[in-house]
Amino acid sequence: MAAGQRRPSLLAVVPVPLLLLIVVSFGSQAAAAGGAPVWTTALQQHVAYFDSDNDGIVTYSETEEGLRRIGLGVATATAAAALINGVIGPKTRPDNATTSRMDIYVENIHKGMHGSDTGSYDAQGRFVQAKFDEIFVKYANAKPNALNQTELEEMRHANRGSNDYSGWAASKAEWDMLYSLAKDNDGFLQKDTARAVYNGSLFVTLAKQNGN
Ligand SMILES: *[C@@H]1O[C@H](CO)[C@@H](O)[C@H](O)[C@H]1NC(C)=O
Ligand SMILES: *[C@@H]1O[C@H](CO)[C@@H](O)[C@H](O)[C@H]1NC(C)=O
Ligand SMILES: *[C@@H]1O[C@H](CO)[C@@H](O)[C@H](O)[C@H]1NC(C)=O
C-alpha cells in the first residue's frame, strides 16, 4: 500500500498549518466536484434547471426530459428540445469542446440569447428588474400585474427588432409555452409567476404540480 507508506513521511516533513491548508483546500475542491455547480446569473440558473446531472452541460435528452417534467407532451417536448439544443447548443460551445454539438454549455448561455425580447436579461444574462416591471406597467391593462393572451401578443410585437425573424420566432415560442403552462384559471399570466421563470424556480414549481 504505497499511500499508507507515504502518509507518515508527509506528516513528518510538512509543517502542521500547511498540512491543514492542503486538507482544507482539497476538501473544498472535492465538495465542488461532487455538488451542483454554483451559477451566478439568473439566465444560468434558469437553464441549470434542465442540467439534471449537474455537469454544466444540458444535453438534448436533459432538455426533453425537463420539458416533460414541467408538463409538455412527448411530441412537443421532443420537437422543442431538438430546436432549443440545435439552435442554442452551437452558440454556447467552447472552441475545444469534444461533446455533441447539441449540448448547451450553461456557463456560456448568454451567447445563446436571441433578439426581439423584453430586455429582462442583460447581455450577460443577469435579471433586469426595471425592464421586467416595465412589461406590466405598459401591457397589464385588463388586470393589474397580469397579462392575458392579447396583451402578451401586444408586448411581443412591440419588442420585435426589424427583420429579426429568428428572434420573433424564439420569443413567440417561449412566451406561448410559458403562457400555456403557467396561466391562471382566468387565462392570465401573473407577474409573480412570470418573475419566477427567470431564475428557473417556476420550473421546479411546475414539475411538482405535475407530480415530478
Ligand atoms: C478547454 O479549455 C478550457 C480553458 O482553457 C479548459 O478549462 C477546458 O478543460 C478545456 N476543455 C477540453 C475538453 O479540453
Ligand atoms: C385582454 O386584454 C385586452 C387589452 O388590455 C382587453 O381589451 C381584453 O378585454 C382582455 N381580455 C380579457 C378576456 O380579459
Ligand atoms: C427566484 O425568483 C423567485 C421569484 O422572484 C424567488 O421567489 C426565488 O426565491 C428565487 N429563487 C432563487 C433560487 O433565487
mmCIF file of C-alpha atoms and ligand atoms in Angstrom:
data_model
loop_
_atom_site.group_PDB
_atom_site.id
_atom_site.type_symbol
_atom_site.label_atom_id
_atom_site.label_comp_id
_atom_site.label_asym_id
_atom_site.label_seq_id
_atom_site.Cartn_x
_atom_site.Cartn_y
_atom_site.Cartn_z
ATOM 1 C CA MET A 1 0.000 0.000 0.000
ATOM 2 C CA ALA A 2 2.013 2.919 -1.330
ATOM 3 C CA ALA A 3 -0.354 5.563 0.047
ATOM 4 C CA GLY A 4 -0.145 4.068 3.528
ATOM 5 C CA GLN A 5 3.638 4.244 3.417
ATOM 6 C CA ARG A 6 3.748 7.810 2.107
ATOM 7 C CA ARG A 7 1.429 9.356 4.650
ATOM 8 C CA PRO A 8 3.691 9.154 7.732
ATOM 9 C CA SER A 9 6.622 10.654 5.807
ATOM 10 C CA LEU A 10 4.462 13.517 4.567
ATOM 11 C CA LEU A 11 3.294 14.212 8.122
ATOM 12 C CA ALA A 12 6.900 14.205 9.264
ATOM 13 C CA VAL A 13 8.153 16.806 6.760
ATOM 14 C CA VAL A 14 5.184 19.169 6.202
ATOM 15 C CA PRO A 15 4.515 21.758 8.925
ATOM 16 C CA VAL A 16 1.101 21.286 10.527
ATOM 17 C CA PRO A 17 -0.510 24.602 9.389
ATOM 18 C CA LEU A 18 0.476 23.876 5.773
ATOM 19 C CA LEU A 19 -0.904 20.380 6.044
ATOM 20 C CA LEU A 20 -4.205 21.773 7.357
ATOM 21 C CA LEU A 21 -4.347 24.137 4.396
ATOM 22 C CA ILE A 22 -3.821 21.247 1.989
ATOM 23 C CA VAL A 23 -6.563 19.257 3.681
ATOM 24 C CA VAL A 24 -8.962 22.230 3.688
ATOM 25 C CA SER A 25 -8.419 23.149 0.042
ATOM 26 C CA PHE A 26 -8.583 19.550 -1.075
ATOM 27 C CA GLY A 27 -11.810 19.176 0.881
ATOM 28 C CA SER A 28 -13.467 22.178 -0.769
ATOM 29 C CA GLN A 29 -12.417 21.061 -4.247
ATOM 30 C CA ALA A 30 -13.913 17.663 -3.618
ATOM 31 C CA ALA A 31 -17.170 19.291 -2.493
ATOM 32 C CA ALA A 32 -17.266 21.472 -5.594
ATOM 33 C CA ALA A 33 -16.649 18.489 -7.850
ATOM 34 C CA GLY A 34 -19.382 16.428 -6.176
ATOM 35 C CA GLY A 35 -22.079 19.076 -5.655
ATOM 36 C CA ALA A 36 -24.098 21.166 -8.073
ATOM 37 C CA PRO A 37 -22.205 23.994 -9.795
ATOM 38 C CA VAL A 38 -22.989 27.437 -8.382
ATOM 39 C CA TRP A 39 -24.297 29.666 -11.185
ATOM 40 C CA THR A 40 -24.176 33.427 -10.876
ATOM 41 C CA THR A 41 -26.576 34.861 -13.438
ATOM 42 C CA ALA A 42 -30.343 34.427 -13.492
ATOM 43 C CA LEU A 43 -30.107 33.050 -17.049
ATOM 44 C CA GLN A 44 -27.613 30.387 -15.942
ATOM 45 C CA GLN A 45 -29.955 29.435 -13.070
ATOM 46 C CA HIS A 46 -32.890 29.334 -15.498
ATOM 47 C CA VAL A 47 -31.068 26.897 -17.780
ATOM 48 C CA ALA A 48 -29.474 24.902 -14.957
ATOM 49 C CA TYR A 49 -32.905 23.520 -14.069
ATOM 50 C CA PHE A 50 -32.522 21.290 -17.115
ATOM 51 C CA ASP A 51 -28.992 20.136 -16.178
ATOM 52 C CA SER A 52 -30.232 17.202 -14.105
ATOM 53 C CA ASP A 53 -26.795 15.602 -13.628
ATOM 54 C CA ASN A 54 -25.210 18.955 -12.672
ATOM 55 C CA ASP A 55 -22.259 18.636 -15.040
ATOM 56 C CA GLY A 56 -22.686 22.117 -16.525
ATOM 57 C CA ILE A 57 -23.954 20.726 -19.841
ATOM 58 C CA VAL A 58 -27.602 20.431 -20.881
ATOM 59 C CA THR A 59 -27.887 17.606 -23.395
ATOM 60 C CA TYR A 60 -30.754 17.146 -25.832
ATOM 61 C CA SER A 61 -32.234 14.375 -23.638
ATOM 62 C CA GLU A 62 -31.970 16.507 -20.497
ATOM 63 C CA THR A 63 -33.924 19.288 -22.228
ATOM 64 C CA GLU A 64 -36.529 16.839 -23.499
ATOM 65 C CA GLU A 65 -36.970 15.191 -20.093
ATOM 66 C CA GLY A 66 -37.027 18.576 -18.326
ATOM 67 C CA LEU A 67 -39.762 19.867 -20.620
ATOM 68 C CA ARG A 68 -41.826 16.742 -19.999
ATOM 69 C CA ARG A 69 -41.406 17.117 -16.230
ATOM 70 C CA ILE A 70 -42.889 20.614 -16.354
ATOM 71 C CA GLY A 71 -45.929 19.409 -18.299
ATOM 72 C CA LEU A 72 -45.226 19.276 -22.049
ATOM 73 C CA GLY A 73 -46.429 16.287 -24.049
ATOM 74 C CA VAL A 74 -43.904 13.901 -25.626
ATOM 75 C CA ALA A 75 -44.269 15.221 -29.199
ATOM 76 C CA THR A 76 -43.975 18.889 -28.194
ATOM 77 C CA ALA A 77 -41.088 18.222 -25.820
ATOM 78 C CA THR A 78 -39.188 16.276 -28.495
ATOM 79 C CA ALA A 79 -39.654 18.964 -31.143
ATOM 80 C CA ALA A 80 -38.894 21.823 -28.739
ATOM 81 C CA ALA A 81 -35.764 20.127 -27.365
ATOM 82 C CA ALA A 82 -34.435 19.475 -30.885
ATOM 83 C CA LEU A 83 -34.978 23.122 -31.791
ATOM 84 C CA ILE A 84 -33.641 24.551 -28.497
ATOM 85 C CA ASN A 85 -30.498 22.402 -28.377
ATOM 86 C CA GLY A 86 -29.964 22.580 -32.139
ATOM 87 C CA VAL A 87 -30.044 26.387 -32.159
ATOM 88 C CA ILE A 88 -28.526 27.290 -28.776
ATOM 89 C CA GLY A 89 -26.028 24.437 -28.351
ATOM 90 C CA PRO A 90 -23.524 25.505 -31.056
ATOM 91 C CA LYS A 91 -23.591 29.135 -29.823
ATOM 92 C CA THR A 92 -22.567 28.127 -26.300
ATOM 93 C CA ARG A 93 -19.983 25.537 -27.317
ATOM 94 C CA PRO A 94 -16.384 26.220 -26.236
ATOM 95 C CA ASP A 95 -13.894 26.002 -29.150
ATOM 96 C CA ASN A 96 -12.157 22.990 -27.653
ATOM 97 C CA ALA A 97 -15.349 21.073 -26.762
ATOM 98 C CA THR A 98 -15.489 17.438 -27.811
ATOM 99 C CA THR A 99 -19.081 16.529 -26.898
ATOM 100 C CA SER A 100 -22.203 16.657 -29.097
ATOM 101 C CA ARG A 101 -22.901 19.904 -30.979
ATOM 102 C CA MET A 102 -26.409 19.726 -29.488
ATOM 103 C CA ASP A 103 -25.012 20.215 -25.960
ATOM 104 C CA ILE A 104 -25.748 23.528 -24.242
ATOM 105 C CA TYR A 105 -22.899 24.808 -22.032
ATOM 106 C CA VAL A 106 -24.556 26.561 -19.058
ATOM 107 C CA GLU A 107 -21.503 28.742 -18.443
ATOM 108 C CA ASN A 108 -21.865 30.336 -21.893
ATOM 109 C CA ILE A 109 -25.644 30.518 -22.097
ATOM 110 C CA HIS A 110 -25.628 34.309 -22.557
ATOM 111 C CA LYS A 111 -24.102 33.663 -26.009
ATOM 112 C CA GLY A 112 -27.270 31.782 -26.929
ATOM 113 C CA MET A 113 -29.588 34.738 -26.292
ATOM 114 C CA HIS A 114 -31.789 35.998 -29.120
ATOM 115 C CA GLY A 115 -33.120 39.434 -30.069
ATOM 116 C CA SER A 116 -36.683 40.780 -30.040
ATOM 117 C CA ASP A 117 -37.039 40.062 -26.336
ATOM 118 C CA THR A 118 -38.042 42.157 -23.334
ATOM 119 C CA GLY A 119 -34.545 43.082 -22.142
ATOM 120 C CA SER A 120 -35.309 41.468 -18.777
ATOM 121 C CA TYR A 121 -31.979 39.689 -19.137
ATOM 122 C CA ASP A 122 -28.990 41.921 -19.865
ATOM 123 C CA ALA A 123 -26.257 40.849 -22.312
ATOM 124 C CA GLN A 124 -24.560 38.803 -19.572
ATOM 125 C CA GLY A 125 -27.820 37.052 -18.640
ATOM 126 C CA ARG A 126 -28.437 38.983 -15.412
ATOM 127 C CA PHE A 127 -32.028 39.805 -14.453
ATOM 128 C CA VAL A 128 -33.050 43.454 -15.030
ATOM 129 C CA GLN A 129 -35.873 44.303 -12.643
ATOM 130 C CA ALA A 130 -36.750 47.650 -14.310
ATOM 131 C CA LYS A 131 -37.248 46.089 -17.745
ATOM 132 C CA PHE A 132 -39.353 43.326 -16.249
ATOM 133 C CA ASP A 133 -41.537 45.796 -14.297
ATOM 134 C CA GLU A 134 -41.988 47.836 -17.469
ATOM 135 C CA ILE A 135 -43.739 44.914 -19.202
ATOM 136 C CA PHE A 136 -46.544 45.015 -16.665
ATOM 137 C CA VAL A 137 -46.735 48.793 -16.429
ATOM 138 C CA LYS A 138 -47.184 49.005 -20.201
ATOM 139 C CA TYR A 139 -49.287 45.978 -21.049
ATOM 140 C CA ALA A 140 -51.219 44.824 -17.954
ATOM 141 C CA ASN A 141 -54.348 46.858 -18.688
ATOM 142 C CA ALA A 142 -57.226 44.440 -18.198
ATOM 143 C CA LYS A 143 -55.975 43.495 -14.706
ATOM 144 C CA PRO A 144 -53.081 44.858 -12.638
ATOM 145 C CA ASN A 145 -49.864 42.753 -12.621
ATOM 146 C CA ALA A 146 -51.127 40.102 -15.015
ATOM 147 C CA LEU A 147 -51.250 39.665 -18.793
ATOM 148 C CA ASN A 148 -53.888 38.000 -20.916
ATOM 149 C CA GLN A 149 -53.075 36.414 -24.253
ATOM 150 C CA THR A 150 -53.884 39.564 -26.255
ATOM 151 C CA GLU A 151 -51.653 41.695 -24.039
ATOM 152 C CA LEU A 152 -48.801 39.172 -24.262
ATOM 153 C CA GLU A 153 -49.040 39.355 -28.027
ATOM 154 C CA GLU A 154 -49.014 43.174 -27.999
ATOM 155 C CA MET A 155 -45.907 43.069 -25.820
ATOM 156 C CA ARG A 156 -44.106 40.628 -28.112
ATOM 157 C CA HIS A 157 -44.954 42.591 -31.229
ATOM 158 C CA ALA A 158 -43.739 45.851 -29.694
ATOM 159 C CA ASN A 159 -40.376 44.240 -28.842
ATOM 160 C CA ARG A 160 -39.742 42.945 -32.352
ATOM 161 C CA GLY A 161 -36.459 44.065 -33.833
ATOM 162 C CA SER A 162 -36.743 44.740 -37.574
ATOM 163 C CA ASN A 163 -36.137 41.668 -39.749
ATOM 164 C CA ASP A 164 -35.108 39.622 -36.687
ATOM 165 C CA TYR A 165 -37.258 36.678 -37.782
ATOM 166 C CA SER A 166 -35.485 34.060 -35.682
ATOM 167 C CA GLY A 167 -35.779 36.330 -32.619
ATOM 168 C CA TRP A 168 -39.518 36.785 -33.262
ATOM 169 C CA ALA A 169 -39.986 33.035 -33.560
ATOM 170 C CA ALA A 170 -37.952 32.275 -30.438
ATOM 171 C CA SER A 171 -39.776 34.916 -28.416
ATOM 172 C CA LYS A 172 -43.166 33.653 -29.560
ATOM 173 C CA ALA A 173 -42.242 30.041 -28.781
ATOM 174 C CA GLU A 174 -41.020 30.931 -25.273
ATOM 175 C CA TRP A 175 -43.935 33.150 -24.276
ATOM 176 C CA ASP A 176 -46.535 30.795 -25.773
ATOM 177 C CA MET A 177 -45.010 27.881 -23.882
ATOM 178 C CA LEU A 178 -44.884 29.857 -20.635
ATOM 179 C CA TYR A 179 -48.452 31.048 -21.098
ATOM 180 C CA SER A 180 -49.833 27.592 -21.832
ATOM 181 C CA LEU A 181 -48.057 26.019 -18.830
ATOM 182 C CA ALA A 182 -48.451 28.787 -16.265
ATOM 183 C CA LYS A 183 -51.604 30.853 -16.942
ATOM 184 C CA ASP A 184 -54.135 31.053 -14.131
ATOM 185 C CA ASN A 185 -57.740 29.822 -14.319
ATOM 186 C CA ASP A 186 -58.894 33.149 -15.806
ATOM 187 C CA GLY A 187 -56.320 32.949 -18.609
ATOM 188 C CA PHE A 188 -53.894 35.484 -17.123
ATOM 189 C CA LEU A 189 -50.150 35.123 -16.662
ATOM 190 C CA GLN A 190 -49.457 36.607 -13.232
ATOM 191 C CA LYS A 191 -46.421 38.839 -12.725
ATOM 192 C CA ASP A 192 -45.102 36.698 -9.825
ATOM 193 C CA THR A 193 -45.360 33.589 -11.966
ATOM 194 C CA ALA A 194 -43.537 35.217 -14.872
ATOM 195 C CA ARG A 195 -40.864 36.527 -12.484
ATOM 196 C CA ALA A 196 -40.125 33.012 -11.257
ATOM 197 C CA VAL A 197 -39.314 31.747 -14.750
ATOM 198 C CA TYR A 198 -36.246 33.994 -14.958
ATOM 199 C CA ASN A 199 -34.227 32.112 -12.323
ATOM 200 C CA GLY A 200 -35.775 28.741 -13.131
ATOM 201 C CA SER A 201 -37.719 28.454 -9.850
ATOM 202 C CA LEU A 202 -41.015 28.277 -11.787
ATOM 203 C CA PHE A 203 -39.809 25.053 -13.438
ATOM 204 C CA VAL A 204 -39.397 23.423 -10.020
ATOM 205 C CA THR A 205 -42.931 24.509 -9.071
ATOM 206 C CA LEU A 206 -44.425 23.251 -12.349
ATOM 207 C CA ALA A 207 -42.619 19.915 -12.065
ATOM 208 C CA LYS A 208 -44.027 19.472 -8.539
ATOM 209 C CA GLN A 209 -47.536 20.306 -9.781
ATOM 210 C CA ASN A 210 -47.093 17.554 -12.362
ATOM 211 C CA GLY A 211 -46.037 15.092 -9.667
ATOM 212 C CA ASN A 212 -42.324 15.166 -10.563
HETATM 213 C C1 LIG B 1 -10.994 23.772 -22.918
HETATM 214 O O1 LIG B 1 -10.265 24.891 -22.490
HETATM 215 C C2 LIG B 1 -10.614 25.344 -21.172
HETATM 216 C C3 LIG B 1 -9.880 26.646 -20.907
HETATM 217 O O2 LIG B 1 -8.562 26.602 -21.332
HETATM 218 C C4 LIG B 1 -10.278 24.243 -20.183
HETATM 219 O O3 LIG B 1 -10.606 24.658 -18.873
HETATM 220 C C5 LIG B 1 -11.077 23.005 -20.542
HETATM 221 O O4 LIG B 1 -10.743 21.946 -19.678
HETATM 222 C C6 LIG B 1 -10.810 22.577 -21.984
HETATM 223 N N1 LIG B 1 -11.750 21.507 -22.322
HETATM 224 C C7 LIG B 1 -11.400 20.444 -23.040
HETATM 225 C C8 LIG B 1 -12.494 19.465 -23.344
HETATM 226 O O5 LIG B 1 -10.260 20.270 -23.442
HETATM 227 C C1 LIG B 2 -57.294 41.196 -22.635
HETATM 228 O O1 LIG B 2 -56.595 42.421 -22.683
HETATM 229 C C2 LIG B 2 -57.096 43.334 -23.650
HETATM 230 C C3 LIG B 2 -56.159 44.531 -23.670
HETATM 231 O O2 LIG B 2 -55.939 45.034 -22.369
HETATM 232 C C4 LIG B 2 -58.542 43.720 -23.326
HETATM 233 O O3 LIG B 2 -59.035 44.592 -24.313
HETATM 234 C C5 LIG B 2 -59.371 42.447 -23.266
HETATM 235 O O4 LIG B 2 -60.680 42.756 -22.853
HETATM 236 C C6 LIG B 2 -58.763 41.447 -22.318
HETATM 237 N N1 LIG B 2 -59.494 40.176 -22.412
HETATM 238 C C7 LIG B 2 -59.920 39.542 -21.327
HETATM 239 C C8 LIG B 2 -60.651 38.260 -21.561
HETATM 240 O O5 LIG B 2 -59.722 39.963 -20.202
HETATM 241 C C1 LIG B 3 -36.194 33.031 -7.887
HETATM 242 O O1 LIG B 3 -37.129 34.048 -8.052
HETATM 243 C C2 LIG B 3 -38.302 33.873 -7.297
HETATM 244 C C3 LIG B 3 -39.296 34.941 -7.710
HETATM 245 O O2 LIG B 3 -38.787 36.217 -7.538
HETATM 246 C C4 LIG B 3 -37.946 33.912 -5.815
HETATM 247 O O3 LIG B 3 -39.118 33.729 -5.027
HETATM 248 C C5 LIG B 3 -36.967 32.797 -5.532
HETATM 249 O O4 LIG B 3 -36.532 32.866 -4.200
HETATM 250 C C6 LIG B 3 -35.772 32.870 -6.445
HETATM 251 N N1 LIG B 3 -35.016 31.644 -6.269
HETATM 252 C C7 LIG B 3 -33.704 31.606 -6.248
HETATM 253 C C8 LIG B 3 -33.085 30.267 -6.081
HETATM 254 O O5 LIG B 3 -33.022 32.620 -6.372
#
